[in-house]
Coordinates of C-alpha atoms in Angstrom, one line a residue:
M1 CA 29.9 4.7 24.7
L2 CA 25.9 5.4 23.3
T3 CA 25.5 8.4 21.8
R4 CA 22.2 10.1 23.4
R5 CA 20.1 9.2 20.0
E6 CA 21.1 5.4 20.4
L7 CA 20.7 5.4 24.0
L8 CA 17.0 6.7 23.1
A9 CA 16.3 4.2 20.5
T10 CA 17.1 1.8 22.8
T11 CA 14.8 3.0 25.8
V12 CA 12.3 3.2 23.2
A13 CA 13.4 -0.1 22.5
A14 CA 13.0 -1.4 25.6
G15 CA 9.3 0.0 25.7
A16 CA 8.5 -1.8 23.0
A17 CA 9.6 -5.0 24.0
Q18 CA 7.7 -4.8 27.5
G19 CA 4.6 -3.7 25.7
L20 CA 4.3 -6.2 22.8
G21 CA 5.4 -9.4 25.5
L22 CA 9.0 -9.7 23.3
S23 CA 12.2 -9.6 24.5
L24 CA 14.6 -6.6 24.0
A25 CA 16.1 -8.3 21.1
E26 CA 13.1 -9.5 19.6
A27 CA 11.5 -6.2 19.8
Q28 CA 14.2 -4.9 17.1
T29 CA 12.0 -6.7 14.7
L30 CA 8.2 -7.5 14.9
D31 CA 7.3 -11.0 14.3
M32 CA 4.0 -10.5 12.7
L33 CA 2.1 -7.0 12.3
K34 CA -1.7 -7.4 11.6
M35 CA -2.8 -4.5 9.2
F36 CA -6.6 -3.9 9.1
V37 CA -7.8 -2.4 5.7
P38 CA -11.2 -1.5 5.7
A39 CA -11.9 -1.3 2.1
A40 CA -11.7 -2.8 -1.1
P41 CA -8.1 -4.1 -3.1
G42 CA -7.0 -1.7 -5.0
G43 CA -7.7 1.4 -3.4
G44 CA -6.1 4.0 -1.5
W45 CA -5.7 2.1 1.8
D46 CA -5.2 -1.0 0.3
Q47 CA -2.0 0.3 -1.5
T48 CA -1.1 2.4 1.5
A49 CA -1.1 -0.9 3.1
R50 CA 0.8 -2.9 0.7
A51 CA 3.5 -0.1 0.4
L52 CA 3.9 0.0 4.2
E53 CA 4.5 -3.8 4.2
A54 CA 7.5 -3.4 1.5
A55 CA 8.7 -0.8 3.6
L56 CA 8.6 -2.8 6.8
R57 CA 10.0 -5.5 5.1
A58 CA 12.7 -4.0 3.7
T59 CA 13.8 -2.4 7.0
K60 CA 13.7 -5.6 8.7
A61 CA 10.9 -3.7 11.1
V62 CA 8.5 -7.2 10.5
N63 CA 8.8 -10.5 10.1
G64 CA 5.7 -10.9 8.5
V65 CA 2.9 -8.9 7.6
Q66 CA -1.0 -9.8 7.5
I67 CA -3.3 -8.1 6.0
T68 CA -7.2 -8.1 6.0
N69 CA -9.3 -6.1 3.9
V70 CA -13.3 -5.5 4.7
P71 CA -15.1 -3.1 2.5
G72 CA -17.5 -1.5 2.4
A73 CA -19.2 2.6 3.2
G74 CA -15.9 3.9 3.1
G75 CA -15.0 2.4 6.4
A76 CA -18.2 2.4 8.1
V77 CA -18.7 -1.3 7.5
G78 CA -15.1 -2.5 9.0
M79 CA -15.1 -0.2 12.0
P80 CA -17.1 -2.0 14.3
Q81 CA -15.4 -5.1 13.5
F82 CA -11.6 -3.0 14.4
L83 CA -13.4 -1.8 17.3
N84 CA -15.0 -4.8 19.1
Q85 CA -12.5 -8.1 16.9
W86 CA -9.4 -6.4 17.5
K87 CA -9.6 -4.7 20.6
G88 CA -6.5 -4.6 22.6
Q89 CA -4.0 -6.0 20.1
G90 CA -0.8 -4.2 20.3
N91 CA 0.5 -5.7 16.8
A92 CA -2.2 -4.8 14.9
L93 CA -3.1 -1.0 12.9
M94 CA -5.9 0.3 10.9
V95 CA -4.7 2.4 7.8
A96 CA -7.6 4.9 7.2
G97 CA -7.5 8.6 6.5
M98 CA -9.7 11.5 5.6
V99 CA -11.8 9.4 3.7
M100 CA -13.5 7.5 6.7
V101 CA -13.8 10.6 8.2
G102 CA -16.3 11.4 5.7
S103 CA -18.1 8.4 5.0
L104 CA -18.8 7.5 9.3
I105 CA -20.1 11.0 9.5
A106 CA -22.2 10.7 6.0
N107 CA -23.5 7.3 6.7
K108 CA -24.5 8.4 10.4
S109 CA -22.6 6.0 12.0
P110 CA -22.4 5.7 15.4
F111 CA -18.6 5.3 15.3
S112 CA -15.7 7.8 14.7
L113 CA -11.8 8.0 14.4
T114 CA -12.0 9.3 18.1
Q115 CA -12.6 6.1 19.2
V116 CA -9.5 4.2 18.0
T117 CA -5.8 5.2 18.9
P118 CA -3.9 7.3 16.8
I119 CA -0.5 6.2 16.3
A120 CA 0.6 8.2 13.0
R121 CA -0.3 10.8 9.9
L122 CA 1.7 9.4 7.4
T123 CA 0.9 10.8 3.4
G124 CA -1.2 13.6 2.2
E125 CA -2.3 13.1 -1.7
F126 CA -4.0 15.9 -3.5
L127 CA -6.6 14.6 -5.9
A128 CA -7.2 14.6 -9.9
L129 CA -10.2 15.2 -11.8
C130 CA -9.5 12.8 -14.7
V131 CA -11.4 12.2 -17.7
P132 CA -11.4 9.5 -20.5
A133 CA -9.2 10.2 -23.3
G134 CA -11.8 10.6 -25.8
S135 CA -13.7 13.0 -23.0
A136 CA -14.9 16.4 -25.0
F137 CA -13.8 17.8 -21.6
K138 CA -10.5 19.8 -22.3
S139 CA -10.0 21.3 -19.1
A140 CA -11.2 22.0 -15.7
K141 CA -13.5 25.2 -17.1
D142 CA -14.9 22.8 -19.7
F143 CA -15.8 20.3 -16.6
A144 CA -17.0 23.3 -14.3
D145 CA -19.3 24.5 -17.2
A146 CA -21.6 21.4 -17.6
L147 CA -21.8 21.1 -14.2
K148 CA -23.0 24.6 -13.9
A149 CA -25.6 24.2 -16.6
D150 CA -26.8 20.9 -15.0
P151 CA -25.1 19.2 -12.1
T152 CA -27.4 15.8 -12.9
K153 CA -26.1 15.3 -16.4
V154 CA -22.3 14.9 -15.3
P155 CA -21.5 12.0 -13.4
V156 CA -18.5 11.6 -11.9
A157 CA -16.7 8.2 -10.5
G158 CA -15.0 8.2 -6.9
G159 CA -14.7 6.9 -3.6
S160 CA -17.6 6.3 -1.2
A161 CA -20.3 8.7 -0.3
G162 CA -18.6 12.0 2.1
G163 CA -15.3 10.8 1.2
S164 CA -12.8 13.4 0.0
D165 CA -13.6 12.7 -3.6
H166 CA -17.1 13.3 -3.2
I167 CA -16.2 16.6 -0.9
L168 CA -14.0 17.7 -3.5
L169 CA -17.2 17.7 -6.2
G170 CA -19.1 19.4 -4.1
M171 CA -16.5 21.9 -3.0
I172 CA -16.1 22.5 -7.0
A173 CA -19.6 22.5 -7.5
K174 CA -20.3 25.1 -4.8
A175 CA -17.2 27.3 -6.4
V176 CA -18.7 27.3 -10.0
G177 CA -22.4 28.1 -8.9
A178 CA -23.7 25.0 -8.8
P179 CA -25.9 23.7 -6.5
P180 CA -23.5 20.8 -4.6
A181 CA -26.5 18.6 -3.2
K182 CA -27.5 18.0 -7.0
V183 CA -24.2 16.6 -8.3
S184 CA -24.3 13.2 -9.6
Y185 CA -21.8 11.1 -7.5
V186 CA -21.6 7.7 -8.2
A187 CA -19.6 6.2 -5.2
F188 CA -17.4 2.8 -5.4
S189 CA -15.8 0.9 -2.3
G190 CA -12.4 1.3 -3.7
G191 CA -10.3 3.4 -6.5
G192 CA -10.2 0.0 -8.9
P193 CA -13.7 -0.1 -9.2
A194 CA -13.8 3.9 -9.9
T195 CA -10.8 3.6 -12.9
A196 CA -13.1 1.0 -14.3
A197 CA -15.9 2.9 -14.6
L198 CA -14.1 5.7 -15.9
L199 CA -12.3 3.3 -18.5
G200 CA -15.7 2.1 -19.7
S201 CA -17.1 6.2 -20.0
Q202 CA -19.7 4.9 -17.6
V203 CA -19.4 8.5 -16.2
A204 CA -18.0 11.6 -17.6
A205 CA -15.3 12.0 -15.2
G206 CA -13.8 10.5 -11.9
I207 CA -12.2 11.9 -8.6
S208 CA -9.5 10.3 -6.9
G209 CA -5.7 10.2 -5.4
Y210 CA -3.4 10.8 -8.4
G211 CA -1.5 7.4 -7.5
E212 CA -4.8 5.6 -8.1
F213 CA -5.0 7.1 -11.6
G214 CA -1.4 7.1 -12.3
E215 CA -0.4 3.7 -14.5
Q216 CA -4.0 4.5 -16.8
I217 CA -3.0 8.7 -17.2
K218 CA 1.2 7.2 -18.5
A219 CA -0.5 5.0 -20.4
G220 CA -3.1 7.6 -22.5
K221 CA -6.3 6.1 -21.1
L222 CA -7.0 8.7 -18.8
R223 CA -6.4 12.6 -19.0
V224 CA -5.8 14.6 -15.9
L225 CA -8.2 17.8 -16.2
A226 CA -6.7 19.4 -12.9
I227 CA -5.0 18.5 -9.4
S228 CA -6.3 20.1 -6.3
S229 CA -3.1 21.3 -5.0
D230 CA -2.5 25.1 -4.3
K231 CA 0.4 24.9 -6.9
R232 CA 1.7 22.7 -9.3
I233 CA 3.2 19.3 -8.7
E234 CA 6.7 18.0 -9.7
G235 CA 6.5 15.3 -11.9
I236 CA 2.9 15.9 -13.3
D237 CA 1.6 17.6 -16.0
A238 CA -1.3 19.2 -14.6
P239 CA -2.8 22.3 -13.6
T240 CA -4.4 23.1 -10.6
L241 CA -8.2 23.7 -10.3
K242 CA -7.0 27.2 -9.4
E243 CA -5.0 27.9 -12.0
Q244 CA -8.6 27.4 -14.7
G245 CA -10.5 29.6 -11.9
I246 CA -12.1 27.4 -9.6
D247 CA -10.8 28.5 -5.9
V248 CA -10.7 25.3 -4.1
E249 CA -7.9 23.2 -3.0
L250 CA -7.9 20.0 -1.0
F251 CA -5.6 16.8 0.0
N252 CA -6.3 13.4 1.1
W253 CA -4.5 12.5 4.2
R254 CA -3.3 8.9 5.2
G255 CA -2.4 7.6 8.5
V256 CA -2.3 4.3 10.7
F257 CA -4.3 4.1 13.9
A258 CA -4.0 0.7 16.4
P259 CA -7.0 -0.7 18.1
P260 CA -9.0 0.8 21.0
G261 CA -7.9 -0.8 24.7
V262 CA -4.0 -1.2 23.8
N263 CA -1.9 -0.2 27.1
D264 CA 0.8 2.8 27.0
A265 CA 3.3 0.4 26.6
Q266 CA 1.9 -1.0 23.1
R267 CA 0.7 2.5 21.9
T268 CA 4.2 4.1 22.4
A269 CA 6.0 0.6 20.7
M270 CA 3.9 1.1 18.1
I271 CA 4.6 4.6 17.2
A272 CA 8.4 4.1 17.6
V273 CA 7.8 1.5 14.3
I274 CA 5.9 3.7 12.4
E275 CA 8.4 6.7 13.0
K276 CA 11.2 4.8 12.4
L277 CA 9.3 3.6 9.4
A278 CA 8.8 7.3 8.0
A279 CA 12.5 8.6 8.6
S280 CA 13.9 5.4 6.2
K281 CA 15.1 6.0 2.9
E282 CA 12.5 3.1 1.8
W283 CA 10.1 4.8 2.5
A284 CA 10.7 8.0 1.0
E285 CA 11.5 6.4 -2.0
T286 CA 7.9 4.8 -1.9
C287 CA 6.4 7.8 -1.2
K288 CA 8.0 9.2 -4.2
R289 CA 7.0 6.8 -6.8
Q290 CA 3.5 6.5 -5.3
D291 CA 3.1 10.7 -5.8
W292 CA 2.5 10.9 -2.0
T293 CA 3.4 14.2 0.0
Q294 CA 5.3 12.8 3.6
I295 CA 3.5 14.9 6.3
T296 CA 4.3 12.4 9.4
L297 CA 2.4 13.3 12.3
S298 CA 2.3 11.2 15.8
G299 CA 1.4 10.6 19.1
P300 CA -0.8 13.1 20.9
D301 CA -0.6 15.7 18.2
Y302 CA -1.8 13.3 15.9
G303 CA -4.7 12.7 18.5
K304 CA -5.3 16.1 18.2
F305 CA -5.3 16.2 14.5
I306 CA -8.2 13.5 14.4
T307 CA -10.4 15.5 16.5
D308 CA -10.0 19.0 14.6
E309 CA -10.3 16.9 11.6
T310 CA -13.7 15.0 12.5
A311 CA -15.2 18.5 13.7
R312 CA -14.2 20.2 10.4
I313 CA -15.0 18.0 8.1
G314 CA -18.6 17.7 9.4
G315 CA -19.0 21.0 9.0
I316 CA -17.9 21.0 5.2
L317 CA -20.4 18.3 4.8
K318 CA -23.1 19.6 6.7
E319 CA -22.5 22.9 4.4
L320 CA -22.3 20.9 1.2
G321 CA -25.5 19.0 2.1
L322 CA -23.9 15.5 2.1
A323 CA -24.4 15.1 5.9

């Protein structure tokens, strides 16, 4: 006899089959998932897409994954393509997050994440303020003092303009009494190029998700001055900004979206696939390895979150002079 959980899973699978045009047996494993990454390889969204691919394959949720990268302006370049060319594709997902919300606003794009189909928020990642190993900055206070003295002389690398990295720098500037609009922010299309600039000492510091700097930190090539969490993170040897007298905290969230034009059955099917993934031990191990915090939110709740977040980030960017 089926348990209630098994009966529910069978019902969801049946909906998935109908929505994706598959038989019930075939719906247990999606033949090909198309994943759209509106950023360059090597950055946070690309890392998330590759991690999703590995976990989906490990859990046998898919037979194959096809990843398409379209970099530029924190998603502002790729967004129109996903909206128009991928419309109605029930086996497609876009990886995006807080960075895209901000960059679309900062770039005065006519598009927003409220135009795509929300599937699930997956992870949250606190940001890290890093410097080259040989930097004269030994603490976040040293960095803040230099920023306050002359923000134009402290170039900081990060992701696209208006994204979470840029927002955090503006928040730090405001907290220490420096004009946010005068910070010297050097925007890159992905975490890879930003890290390269930092390693080459082309900038004084860099801001990104800890996971993107992790390998270089372990190798001793970069040092973490602070993380943007509300408390210290287990396994990360770095103080928070708040510990060092800078009253700022922020986390960067990432999630997945289906294109516009998918029907209810397709949306429900994709939510079921991602919810199953999020509950798997494979995904839990992936998040632990990448220093990502699981903050799963799906369906209508995720849709409301996107609407609220778009309004919140717009307000922050306006306050900081970034929009």
